[in-house]
Amino acid sequence: QLQLVESGGGLVQPGGSLKLSCALSGATLDDVAIGWFRHLPVADHDGVSCIGTTDDNTYYADSVKGRFTISRDKAKNTLYLQMNSLKPEDTAVYYCAARHTTIIYTTKDEYEFWGQGTQVTVSS
């Protein structure tokens, strides 16, 4: 069974940085669409950042463009989200999610497998 385990969340001051990790098991990063999602007070179906099976096929929400970077390490079968210039409004539980596919998906309704989430709190 495909499983995802997030880590790296924590408390950071505005303007700070965090790097989230999502360890994937039961599949390889070559076989899945995978991305990062968060639940905000205003419901949003779109992902924070998603990536397909090729590194050039990426998606970023407008609110995080220029601040967040999604990447993966195939050798470690791990997805990352480098978050810079964090803002209080970024505070959320961040989830990674995946599905078997050869193309990118950018909305949470399209993902089947979800991790448990990691809390990111941006506060002074």
CSV table of N, CA and C in Angstrom, one decimal:
chain,number,residue,atom,x,y,z
A,1,GLN,N,0.8,-1.2,0.0
A,1,GLN,CA,0.0,0.0,0.0
A,1,GLN,C,0.9,1.2,0.0
A,2,LEU,N,0.5,2.2,-0.8
A,2,LEU,CA,1.2,3.5,-0.8
A,2,LEU,C,1.0,4.2,0.5
A,3,GLN,N,2.2,4.6,1.1
A,3,GLN,CA,2.1,5.4,2.3
A,3,GLN,C,3.0,6.6,2.2
A,4,LEU,N,2.6,7.6,3.0
A,4,LEU,CA,3.3,8.9,3.0
A,4,LEU,C,3.5,9.4,4.4
A,5,VAL,N,4.7,9.8,4.8
A,5,VAL,CA,4.9,10.2,6.1
A,5,VAL,C,5.7,11.6,6.0
A,6,GLU,N,5.0,12.6,6.5
A,6,GLU,CA,5.5,14.0,6.5
A,6,GLU,C,6.4,14.2,7.8
A,7,SER,N,7.3,15.1,7.6
A,7,SER,CA,8.1,15.6,8.8
A,7,SER,C,8.7,17.0,8.4
A,8,GLY,N,9.2,17.6,9.4
A,8,GLY,CA,9.9,18.9,9.2
A,8,GLY,C,9.1,20.1,9.6
A,9,GLY,N,7.9,20.0,10.0
A,9,GLY,CA,7.1,21.1,10.5
A,9,GLY,C,7.6,21.6,11.8
A,10,GLY,N,7.1,22.8,12.2
A,10,GLY,CA,7.5,23.4,13.5
A,10,GLY,C,7.1,24.8,13.6
A,11,LEU,N,7.6,25.5,14.6
A,11,LEU,CA,7.3,26.9,14.8
A,11,LEU,C,8.4,27.8,14.3
A,12,VAL,N,8.1,28.8,13.5
A,12,VAL,CA,9.1,29.6,12.9
A,12,VAL,C,8.5,31.1,12.9
A,13,GLN,N,9.4,32.0,13.0
A,13,GLN,CA,9.0,33.4,13.0
A,13,GLN,C,8.8,33.9,11.5
A,14,PRO,N,7.9,34.9,11.4
A,14,PRO,CA,7.7,35.4,10.0
A,14,PRO,C,9.0,35.7,9.3
A,15,GLY,N,9.1,35.4,8.1
A,15,GLY,CA,10.3,35.6,7.3
A,15,GLY,C,11.3,34.4,7.4
A,16,GLY,N,11.0,33.5,8.3
A,16,GLY,CA,11.9,32.3,8.4
A,16,GLY,C,11.6,31.2,7.4
A,17,SER,N,12.3,30.1,7.6
A,17,SER,CA,12.3,29.0,6.6
A,17,SER,C,12.1,27.7,7.3
A,18,LEU,N,11.5,26.8,6.6
A,18,LEU,CA,11.3,25.4,7.0
A,18,LEU,C,11.5,24.6,5.7
A,19,LYS,N,11.9,23.3,5.9
A,19,LYS,CA,11.9,22.4,4.9
A,19,LYS,C,11.2,21.1,5.3
A,20,LEU,N,10.1,20.9,4.6
A,20,LEU,CA,9.3,19.7,4.9
A,20,LEU,C,9.7,18.5,4.0
A,21,SER,N,9.6,17.3,4.6
A,21,SER,CA,9.9,16.1,3.9
A,21,SER,C,8.7,15.2,3.9
A,22,CYS,N,8.6,14.4,2.8
A,22,CYS,CA,7.5,13.4,2.7
A,22,CYS,C,8.2,12.1,2.2
A,23,ALA,N,8.3,11.2,3.1
A,23,ALA,CA,8.8,9.9,2.7
A,23,ALA,C,7.8,9.0,2.1
A,24,LEU,N,8.0,8.5,0.9
A,24,LEU,CA,7.1,7.7,0.2
A,24,LEU,C,7.5,6.2,0.3
A,25,SER,N,6.5,5.4,0.5
A,25,SER,CA,6.7,3.9,0.4
A,25,SER,C,5.5,3.3,-0.3
A,26,GLY,N,5.8,2.1,-0.8
A,26,GLY,CA,4.8,1.4,-1.6
A,26,GLY,C,4.7,1.8,-3.1
A,27,ALA,N,5.5,2.8,-3.4
A,27,ALA,CA,5.6,3.3,-4.8
A,27,ALA,C,6.9,4.1,-4.9
A,28,THR,N,7.3,4.4,-6.1
A,28,THR,CA,8.4,5.3,-6.3
A,28,THR,C,8.0,6.6,-6.9
A,29,LEU,N,8.8,7.6,-6.7
A,29,LEU,CA,8.4,8.9,-7.2
A,29,LEU,C,8.3,9.0,-8.8
A,30,ASP,N,8.8,8.0,-9.4
A,30,ASP,CA,8.7,7.9,-10.9
A,30,ASP,C,7.3,7.5,-11.3
A,31,ASP,N,6.5,7.0,-10.4
A,31,ASP,CA,5.2,6.4,-10.7
A,31,ASP,C,4.0,7.2,-10.2
A,32,VAL,N,4.2,8.3,-9.6
A,32,VAL,CA,3.1,9.0,-9.0
A,32,VAL,C,3.1,10.5,-9.3
A,33,ALA,N,1.9,11.1,-9.3
A,33,ALA,CA,1.8,12.5,-9.1
A,33,ALA,C,1.8,12.7,-7.6
A,34,ILE,N,2.4,13.7,-7.1
A,34,ILE,CA,2.5,14.0,-5.7
A,34,ILE,C,2.6,15.4,-5.4
A,35,GLY,N,2.1,15.8,-4.2
A,35,GLY,CA,2.1,17.3,-4.0
A,35,GLY,C,1.9,17.6,-2.5
A,36,TRP,N,1.9,18.8,-2.2
A,36,TRP,CA,1.7,19.4,-0.9
A,36,TRP,C,0.4,20.1,-0.8
A,37,PHE,N,-0.3,19.9,0.3
A,37,PHE,CA,-1.6,20.6,0.5
A,37,PHE,C,-1.7,21.1,1.9
A,38,ARG,N,-2.6,22.1,2.0
A,38,ARG,CA,-2.9,22.6,3.4
A,38,ARG,C,-4.4,23.0,3.4
A,39,HIS,N,-4.9,22.9,4.6
A,39,HIS,CA,-6.3,23.3,4.9
A,39,HIS,C,-6.3,24.6,5.5
A,40,LEU,N,-6.8,25.6,4.8
A,40,LEU,CA,-6.9,27.0,5.3
A,40,LEU,C,-8.3,27.3,5.7
A,41,PRO,N,-8.5,28.4,6.5
A,41,PRO,CA,-9.9,28.8,6.8
A,41,PRO,C,-10.8,28.9,5.6
A,42,VAL,N,-10.3,29.5,4.5
A,42,VAL,CA,-11.1,29.5,3.3
A,42,VAL,C,-10.7,28.3,2.5
A,43,ALA,N,-11.7,27.5,2.2
A,43,ALA,CA,-11.5,26.2,1.5
A,43,ALA,C,-10.9,26.5,0.2
A,44,ASP,N,-9.9,25.7,-0.2
A,44,ASP,CA,-9.2,25.8,-1.4
A,44,ASP,C,-8.9,24.4,-1.9
A,45,HIS,N,-9.4,24.0,-3.1
A,45,HIS,CA,-9.1,22.7,-3.6
A,45,HIS,C,-7.7,22.6,-4.2
A,46,ASP,N,-7.1,23.7,-4.5
A,46,ASP,CA,-5.8,23.7,-5.1
A,46,ASP,C,-4.7,23.3,-4.1
A,47,GLY,N,-3.6,22.7,-4.7
A,47,GLY,CA,-2.5,22.3,-3.9
A,47,GLY,C,-1.6,23.5,-3.6
A,48,VAL,N,-0.7,23.3,-2.6
A,48,VAL,CA,0.3,24.3,-2.3
A,48,VAL,C,1.4,24.2,-3.4
A,49,SER,N,1.8,23.0,-3.7
A,49,SER,CA,2.8,22.7,-4.7
A,49,SER,C,2.7,21.2,-5.1
A,50,CYS,N,2.7,21.0,-6.4
A,50,CYS,CA,2.6,19.6,-6.9
A,50,CYS,C,3.6,19.4,-7.9
A,51,ILE,N,4.0,18.1,-8.1
A,51,ILE,CA,4.9,17.7,-9.1
A,51,ILE,C,4.5,16.4,-9.8
A,52,GLY,N,4.8,16.3,-11.1
A,52,GLY,CA,4.5,15.1,-11.8
A,52,GLY,C,5.7,14.1,-11.7
A,53,THR,N,5.8,13.3,-12.7
A,53,THR,CA,6.8,12.3,-12.7
A,53,THR,C,8.1,12.8,-13.3
A,54,THR,N,8.1,14.0,-13.9
A,54,THR,CA,9.3,14.7,-14.3
A,54,THR,C,9.4,16.0,-13.6
A,55,ASP,N,10.7,16.4,-13.3
A,55,ASP,CA,11.0,17.5,-12.4
A,55,ASP,C,10.5,18.8,-13.0
A,56,ASP,N,10.4,18.9,-14.3
A,56,ASP,CA,10.0,20.2,-14.9
A,56,ASP,C,8.5,20.4,-14.9
A,57,ASN,N,7.8,19.4,-14.5
A,57,ASN,CA,6.3,19.4,-14.4
A,57,ASN,C,5.9,19.7,-13.0
A,58,THR,N,5.8,21.0,-12.7
A,58,THR,CA,5.5,21.5,-11.3
A,58,THR,C,4.4,22.5,-11.3
A,59,TYR,N,3.7,22.6,-10.2
A,59,TYR,CA,2.7,23.6,-10.0
A,59,TYR,C,2.9,24.3,-8.6
A,60,TYR,N,2.6,25.6,-8.6
A,60,TYR,CA,2.7,26.3,-7.4
A,60,TYR,C,1.4,27.2,-7.3
A,61,ALA,N,0.8,27.2,-6.1
A,61,ALA,CA,-0.2,28.1,-5.8
A,61,ALA,C,0.3,29.6,-5.9
A,62,ASP,N,-0.5,30.5,-6.4
A,62,ASP,CA,-0.1,31.9,-6.5
A,62,ASP,C,0.4,32.4,-5.2
A,63,SER,N,-0.1,32.0,-4.1
A,63,SER,CA,0.3,32.6,-2.8
A,63,SER,C,1.6,32.1,-2.4
A,64,VAL,N,2.2,31.1,-3.0
A,64,VAL,CA,3.5,30.7,-2.6
A,64,VAL,C,4.6,30.8,-3.6
A,65,LYS,N,4.2,31.2,-4.8
A,65,LYS,CA,5.2,31.4,-5.9
A,65,LYS,C,6.3,32.3,-5.5
A,66,GLY,N,7.5,31.9,-5.8
A,66,GLY,CA,8.7,32.6,-5.4
A,66,GLY,C,9.2,32.4,-4.0
A,67,ARG,N,8.4,31.7,-3.2
A,67,ARG,CA,8.8,31.5,-1.8
A,67,ARG,C,9.0,30.0,-1.5
A,68,PHE,N,8.2,29.1,-2.1
A,68,PHE,CA,8.3,27.7,-1.9
A,68,PHE,C,8.9,27.0,-3.1
A,69,THR,N,9.6,25.9,-2.8
A,69,THR,CA,10.2,25.1,-3.9
A,69,THR,C,9.9,23.7,-3.6
A,70,ILE,N,9.3,23.0,-4.6
A,70,ILE,CA,9.1,21.6,-4.4
A,70,ILE,C,10.2,20.8,-5.1
A,71,SER,N,10.7,19.7,-4.6
A,71,SER,CA,11.7,18.9,-5.1
A,71,SER,C,11.6,17.5,-4.6
A,72,ARG,N,12.4,16.6,-5.2
A,72,ARG,CA,12.4,15.3,-4.8
A,72,ARG,C,13.8,14.6,-4.9
A,73,ASP,N,14.0,13.6,-4.1
A,73,ASP,CA,15.2,12.9,-4.1
A,73,ASP,C,14.8,11.4,-4.4
A,74,LYS,N,15.0,11.0,-5.7
A,74,LYS,CA,14.6,9.7,-6.1
A,74,LYS,C,15.3,8.6,-5.3
A,75,ALA,N,16.6,8.8,-5.0
A,75,ALA,CA,17.4,7.8,-4.3
A,75,ALA,C,16.8,7.6,-2.9
A,76,LYS,N,16.3,8.6,-2.3
A,76,LYS,CA,15.7,8.5,-1.0
A,76,LYS,C,14.2,8.3,-1.0
A,77,ASN,N,13.6,8.4,-2.2
A,77,ASN,CA,12.2,8.3,-2.4
A,77,ASN,C,11.4,9.2,-1.5
A,78,THR,N,11.9,10.5,-1.5
A,78,THR,CA,11.4,11.5,-0.6
A,78,THR,C,11.1,12.8,-1.4
A,79,LEU,N,10.0,13.4,-1.0
A,79,LEU,CA,9.6,14.6,-1.6
A,79,LEU,C,9.9,15.7,-0.5
A,80,TYR,N,10.2,16.9,-1.0
A,80,TYR,CA,10.6,18.0,-0.2
A,80,TYR,C,9.8,19.3,-0.5
A,81,LEU,N,9.6,20.1,0.4
A,81,LEU,CA,9.0,21.4,0.2
A,81,LEU,C,9.9,22.4,1.0
A,82,GLN,N,10.7,23.2,0.3
A,82,GLN,CA,11.5,24.2,0.9
A,82,GLN,C,10.6,25.5,1.0
A,83,MET,N,10.4,26.0,2.2
A,83,MET,CA,9.5,27.1,2.4
A,83,MET,C,10.3,28.3,3.0
A,84,ASN,N,10.4,29.3,2.2
A,84,ASN,CA,11.2,30.5,2.6
A,84,ASN,C,10.2,31.7,2.7
A,85,SER,N,10.7,32.7,3.4
A,85,SER,CA,9.9,33.9,3.6
A,85,SER,C,8.5,33.6,4.1
A,86,LEU,N,8.4,32.8,5.1
A,86,LEU,CA,7.2,32.3,5.6
A,86,LEU,C,6.4,33.5,6.3
A,87,LYS,N,5.1,33.4,6.1
A,87,LYS,CA,4.1,34.4,6.6
A,87,LYS,C,3.2,33.8,7.6
A,88,PRO,N,2.6,34.5,8.5
A,88,PRO,CA,1.6,34.0,9.4
A,88,PRO,C,0.5,33.2,8.7
A,89,GLU,N,0.1,33.7,7.5
A,89,GLU,CA,-1.0,33.1,6.8
A,89,GLU,C,-0.6,31.7,6.2
A,90,ASP,N,0.6,31.4,6.3
A,90,ASP,CA,1.1,30.1,5.9
A,90,ASP,C,0.8,29.0,6.9
A,91,THR,N,0.4,29.4,8.1
A,91,THR,CA,0.2,28.5,9.2
A,91,THR,C,-0.9,27.5,8.8
A,92,ALA,N,-0.6,26.3,9.0
A,92,ALA,CA,-1.5,25.2,8.6
A,92,ALA,C,-0.9,23.9,8.9
A,93,VAL,N,-1.7,22.8,8.8
A,93,VAL,CA,-1.1,21.5,8.7
A,93,VAL,C,-0.9,21.2,7.3
A,94,TYR,N,0.4,20.8,7.0
A,94,TYR,CA,0.8,20.5,5.6
A,94,TYR,C,0.8,19.0,5.4
A,95,TYR,N,0.1,18.6,4.3
A,95,TYR,CA,0.0,17.2,4.0
A,95,TYR,C,0.6,16.9,2.6
A,96,CYS,N,1.2,15.8,2.5
A,96,CYS,CA,1.6,15.3,1.2
A,96,CYS,C,0.6,14.3,0.7
A,97,ALA,N,0.4,14.2,-0.6
A,97,ALA,CA,-0.6,13.3,-1.1
A,97,ALA,C,-0.1,12.8,-2.5
A,98,ALA,N,-0.5,11.6,-2.9
A,98,ALA,CA,-0.1,11.0,-4.1
A,98,ALA,C,-1.1,10.2,-4.7
A,99,ARG,N,-1.0,9.9,-6.0
A,99,ARG,CA,-1.8,9.0,-6.7
A,99,ARG,C,-1.0,8.4,-7.9
A,100,HIS,N,-1.3,7.2,-8.2
A,100,HIS,CA,-0.6,6.6,-9.4
A,100,HIS,C,-1.1,7.2,-10.7
A,101,THR,N,-0.1,7.8,-11.4
A,101,THR,CA,-0.4,8.4,-12.6
A,101,THR,C,0.9,8.8,-13.3
A,102,THR,N,0.7,9.2,-14.6
A,102,THR,CA,1.9,9.7,-15.3
A,102,THR,C,1.9,11.2,-15.6
A,103,ILE,N,0.8,11.8,-15.1
A,103,ILE,CA,0.7,13.3,-15.3
A,103,ILE,C,0.5,14.0,-13.9
A,104,ILE,N,0.6,15.3,-13.9
A,104,ILE,CA,0.5,16.0,-12.7
A,104,ILE,C,-1.0,16.3,-12.4
A,105,TYR,N,-1.3,16.3,-11.1
A,105,TYR,CA,-2.6,16.7,-10.6
A,105,TYR,C,-2.4,17.8,-9.6
A,106,THR,N,-3.3,18.7,-9.6
A,106,THR,CA,-3.1,19.9,-8.8
A,106,THR,C,-4.3,20.2,-7.8
A,107,THR,N,-5.3,19.4,-7.7
A,107,THR,CA,-6.4,19.6,-6.8
A,107,THR,C,-6.5,18.4,-5.9
A,108,LYS,N,-6.9,18.7,-4.6
A,108,LYS,CA,-6.8,17.6,-3.6
A,108,LYS,C,-7.8,16.5,-3.9
A,109,ASP,N,-8.9,16.8,-4.6
A,109,ASP,CA,-9.9,15.8,-4.9
A,109,ASP,C,-9.3,14.7,-5.8
A,110,GLU,N,-8.3,15.0,-6.5
A,110,GLU,CA,-7.7,14.0,-7.4
A,110,GLU,C,-6.7,13.1,-6.8
A,111,TYR,N,-6.4,13.2,-5.5
A,111,TYR,CA,-5.4,12.4,-4.8
A,111,TYR,C,-6.1,11.4,-3.9
A,112,GLU,N,-5.5,10.2,-3.8
A,112,GLU,CA,-6.1,9.2,-3.0
A,112,GLU,C,-5.4,8.9,-1.7
A,113,PHE,N,-4.0,8.9,-1.8
A,113,PHE,CA,-3.2,8.6,-0.6
A,113,PHE,C,-2.7,9.8,0.0
A,114,TRP,N,-2.9,9.9,1.3
A,114,TRP,CA,-2.5,11.1,2.1
A,114,TRP,C,-1.7,10.7,3.3
A,115,GLY,N,-0.7,11.6,3.7
A,115,GLY,CA,0.0,11.4,4.9
A,115,GLY,C,-0.8,12.0,6.1
A,116,GLN,N,-0.2,11.9,7.2
A,116,GLN,CA,-0.8,12.3,8.5
A,116,GLN,C,-0.7,13.8,8.7
A,117,GLY,N,0.2,14.5,8.0
A,117,GLY,CA,0.3,15.9,8.1
A,117,GLY,C,1.4,16.3,9.1
A,118,THR,N,1.9,17.5,8.9
A,118,THR,CA,2.9,18.1,9.8
A,118,THR,C,2.6,19.6,10.0
A,119,GLN,N,2.5,20.0,11.2
A,119,GLN,CA,2.1,21.3,11.6
A,119,GLN,C,3.2,22.4,11.3
A,120,VAL,N,2.8,23.4,10.6
A,120,VAL,CA,3.6,24.6,10.4
A,120,VAL,C,3.0,25.8,11.0
A,121,THR,N,3.6,26.4,11.9
A,121,THR,CA,3.1,27.6,12.6
A,121,THR,C,4.1,28.7,12.4
A,122,VAL,N,3.6,29.8,11.8
A,122,VAL,CA,4.4,31.0,11.6
A,122,VAL,C,3.9,32.1,12.5
A,123,SER,N,4.6,32.4,13.5
A,123,SER,CA,4.2,33.4,14.5
A,123,SER,C,5.4,34.0,15.2
A,124,SER,N,5.2,35.3,15.5
A,124,SER,CA,6.2,36.0,16.3
A,124,SER,C,5.9,35.9,17.8
